[in-house]
Short mmCIF file of C-alpha atoms in Angstrom, two decimals:
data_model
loop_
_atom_site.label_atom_id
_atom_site.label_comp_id
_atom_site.label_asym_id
_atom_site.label_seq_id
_atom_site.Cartn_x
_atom_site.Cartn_y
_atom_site.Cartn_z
CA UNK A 1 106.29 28.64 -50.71
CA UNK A 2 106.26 25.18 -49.10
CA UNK A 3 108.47 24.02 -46.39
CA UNK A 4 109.49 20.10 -45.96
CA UNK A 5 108.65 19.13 -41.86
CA UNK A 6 112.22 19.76 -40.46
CA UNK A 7 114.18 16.86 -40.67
CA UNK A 8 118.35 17.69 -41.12
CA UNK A 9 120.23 16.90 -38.09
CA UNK A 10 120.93 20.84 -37.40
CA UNK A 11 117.29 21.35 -37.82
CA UNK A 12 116.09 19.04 -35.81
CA UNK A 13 118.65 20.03 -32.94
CA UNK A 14 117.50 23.40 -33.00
CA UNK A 15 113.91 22.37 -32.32
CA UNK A 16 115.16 20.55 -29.61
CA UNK A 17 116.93 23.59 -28.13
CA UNK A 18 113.88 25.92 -28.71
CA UNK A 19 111.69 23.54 -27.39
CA UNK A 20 113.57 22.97 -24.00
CA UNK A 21 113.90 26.29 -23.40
CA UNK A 22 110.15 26.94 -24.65
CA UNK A 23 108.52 24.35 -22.01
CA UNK A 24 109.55 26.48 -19.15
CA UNK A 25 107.40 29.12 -20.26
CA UNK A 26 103.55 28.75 -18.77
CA UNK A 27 101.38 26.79 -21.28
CA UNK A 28 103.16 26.70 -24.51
CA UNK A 29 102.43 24.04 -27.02
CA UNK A 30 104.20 23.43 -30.10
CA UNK A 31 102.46 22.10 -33.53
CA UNK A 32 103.50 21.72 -36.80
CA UNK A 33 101.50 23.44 -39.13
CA UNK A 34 99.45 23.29 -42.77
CA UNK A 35 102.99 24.76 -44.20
CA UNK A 36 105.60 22.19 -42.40
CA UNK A 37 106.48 24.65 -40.32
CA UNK A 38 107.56 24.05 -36.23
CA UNK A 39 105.43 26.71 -34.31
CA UNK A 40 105.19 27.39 -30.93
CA UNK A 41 102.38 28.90 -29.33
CA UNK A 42 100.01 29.88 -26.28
CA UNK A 43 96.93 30.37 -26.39
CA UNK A 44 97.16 28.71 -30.21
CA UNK A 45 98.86 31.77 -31.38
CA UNK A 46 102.32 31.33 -32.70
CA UNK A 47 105.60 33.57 -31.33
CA UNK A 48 107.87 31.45 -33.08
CA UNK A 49 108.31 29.72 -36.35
CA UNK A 50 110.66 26.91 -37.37
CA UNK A 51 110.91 26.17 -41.33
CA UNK A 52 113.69 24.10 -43.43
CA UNK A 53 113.77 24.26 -47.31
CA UNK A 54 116.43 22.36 -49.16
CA UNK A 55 118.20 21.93 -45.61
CA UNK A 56 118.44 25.81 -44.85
CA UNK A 57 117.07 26.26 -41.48
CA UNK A 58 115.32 29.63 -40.71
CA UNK A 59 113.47 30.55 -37.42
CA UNK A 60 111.04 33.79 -37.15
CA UNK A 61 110.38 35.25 -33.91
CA UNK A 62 107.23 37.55 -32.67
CA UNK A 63 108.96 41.24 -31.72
CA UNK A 64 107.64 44.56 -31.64
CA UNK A 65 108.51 47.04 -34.11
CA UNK A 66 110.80 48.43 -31.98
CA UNK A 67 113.07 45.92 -31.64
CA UNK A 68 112.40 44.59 -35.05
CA UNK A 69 113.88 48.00 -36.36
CA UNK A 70 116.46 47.57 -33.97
CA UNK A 71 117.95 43.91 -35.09
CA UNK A 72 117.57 44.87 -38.63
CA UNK A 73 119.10 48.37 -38.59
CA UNK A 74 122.53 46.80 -36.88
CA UNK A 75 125.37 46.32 -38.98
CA UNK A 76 125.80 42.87 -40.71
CA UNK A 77 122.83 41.38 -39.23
CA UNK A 78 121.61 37.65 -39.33
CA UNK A 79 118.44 39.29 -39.17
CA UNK A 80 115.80 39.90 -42.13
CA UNK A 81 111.59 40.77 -42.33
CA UNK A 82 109.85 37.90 -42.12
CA UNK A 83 108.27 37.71 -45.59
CA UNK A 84 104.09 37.85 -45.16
CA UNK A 85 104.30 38.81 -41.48
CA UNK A 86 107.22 41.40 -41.10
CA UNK A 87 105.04 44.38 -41.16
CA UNK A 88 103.50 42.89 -37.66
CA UNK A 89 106.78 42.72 -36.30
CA UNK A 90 108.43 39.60 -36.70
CA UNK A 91 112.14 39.16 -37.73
CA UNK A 92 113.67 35.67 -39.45
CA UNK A 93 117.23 34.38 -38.91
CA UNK A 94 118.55 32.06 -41.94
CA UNK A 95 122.02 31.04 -39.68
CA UNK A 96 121.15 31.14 -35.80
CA UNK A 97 124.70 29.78 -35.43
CA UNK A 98 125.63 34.08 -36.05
CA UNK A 99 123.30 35.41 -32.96
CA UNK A 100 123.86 34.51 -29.66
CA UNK A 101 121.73 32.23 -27.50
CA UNK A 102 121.08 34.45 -24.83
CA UNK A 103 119.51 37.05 -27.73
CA UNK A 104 117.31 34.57 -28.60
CA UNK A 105 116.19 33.12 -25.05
CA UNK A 106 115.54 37.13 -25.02
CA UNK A 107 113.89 37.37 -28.26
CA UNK A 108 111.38 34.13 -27.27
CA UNK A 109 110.64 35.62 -24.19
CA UNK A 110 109.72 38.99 -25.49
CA UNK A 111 106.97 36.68 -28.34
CA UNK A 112 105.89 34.90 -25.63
CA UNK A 113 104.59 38.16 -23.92
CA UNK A 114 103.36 39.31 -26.87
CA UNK A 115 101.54 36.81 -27.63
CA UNK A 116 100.36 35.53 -24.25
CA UNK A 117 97.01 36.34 -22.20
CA UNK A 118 97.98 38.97 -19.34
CA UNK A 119 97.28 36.56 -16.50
CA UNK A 120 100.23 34.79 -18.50
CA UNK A 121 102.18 37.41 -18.96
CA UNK A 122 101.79 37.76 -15.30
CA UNK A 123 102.77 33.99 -14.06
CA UNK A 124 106.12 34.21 -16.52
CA UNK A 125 107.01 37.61 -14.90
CA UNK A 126 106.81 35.74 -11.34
CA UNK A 127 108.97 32.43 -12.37
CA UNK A 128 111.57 34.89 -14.35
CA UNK A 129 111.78 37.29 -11.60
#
């Protein structure tokens, strides 16, 4: 299933808002990849995922299983698997407008430690703390 490169207004504003909040976090670079999806990443490994088909706008985020059972076992949740990858942990929102920004700065955060060498792990702790 192919994505177009995100292009809609809301799409596009959403990077924009990811990415601003993303840069404050030690050595993350974003790239679009083979699929047209946004990615962020450290190290080259993605914690988040930005796609758009037919102007729907859905974002997956790196969690553990933990909180992945968590966000999808709530009632009414914008939450859902991510299709390919949900089995590792991650969780896909098709309307961001429905979760709350602070949940997500949370959710990025918690991918980016994932994801992210100790030493890493280590400088974000110090500049969050």
């Amino acid at each position: 299933m192919s994505h177009s490169p995100i292009a809609s207004p809301q799409g596009l504003a959403l990077v924009a808002r990811i990415r601003d909040f993303c840069t404050k976090l030690p050595e993350v670079a974003e790239k679009v990849d083979g699929f047209g999806h946004t990615t962020f990443r450290v190290k080259d490994k993605p914690f988040i995922f930005i796609g758009e088909r037919d102007t729907q706008v859905s974002t997956s985020l790196k969690t553990n299983l933990t909180t992945q059972e968590f966000l999808l076992g709530q009632d009414g949740t914008a939450y859902k698997k991510t299709p390919y990858i949900g089995q590792h942990g991650w969780v896909s929102i098709m309307n961001i407008d429905l979760v709350p920004w602070a949940e997500i700065e949370d959710l990025i955060v918690e991918g980016y430690a994932r994801t992210a060498p100790k030493k890493l792990v280590q400088q974000l702790k110090a500049t969050i703390s």
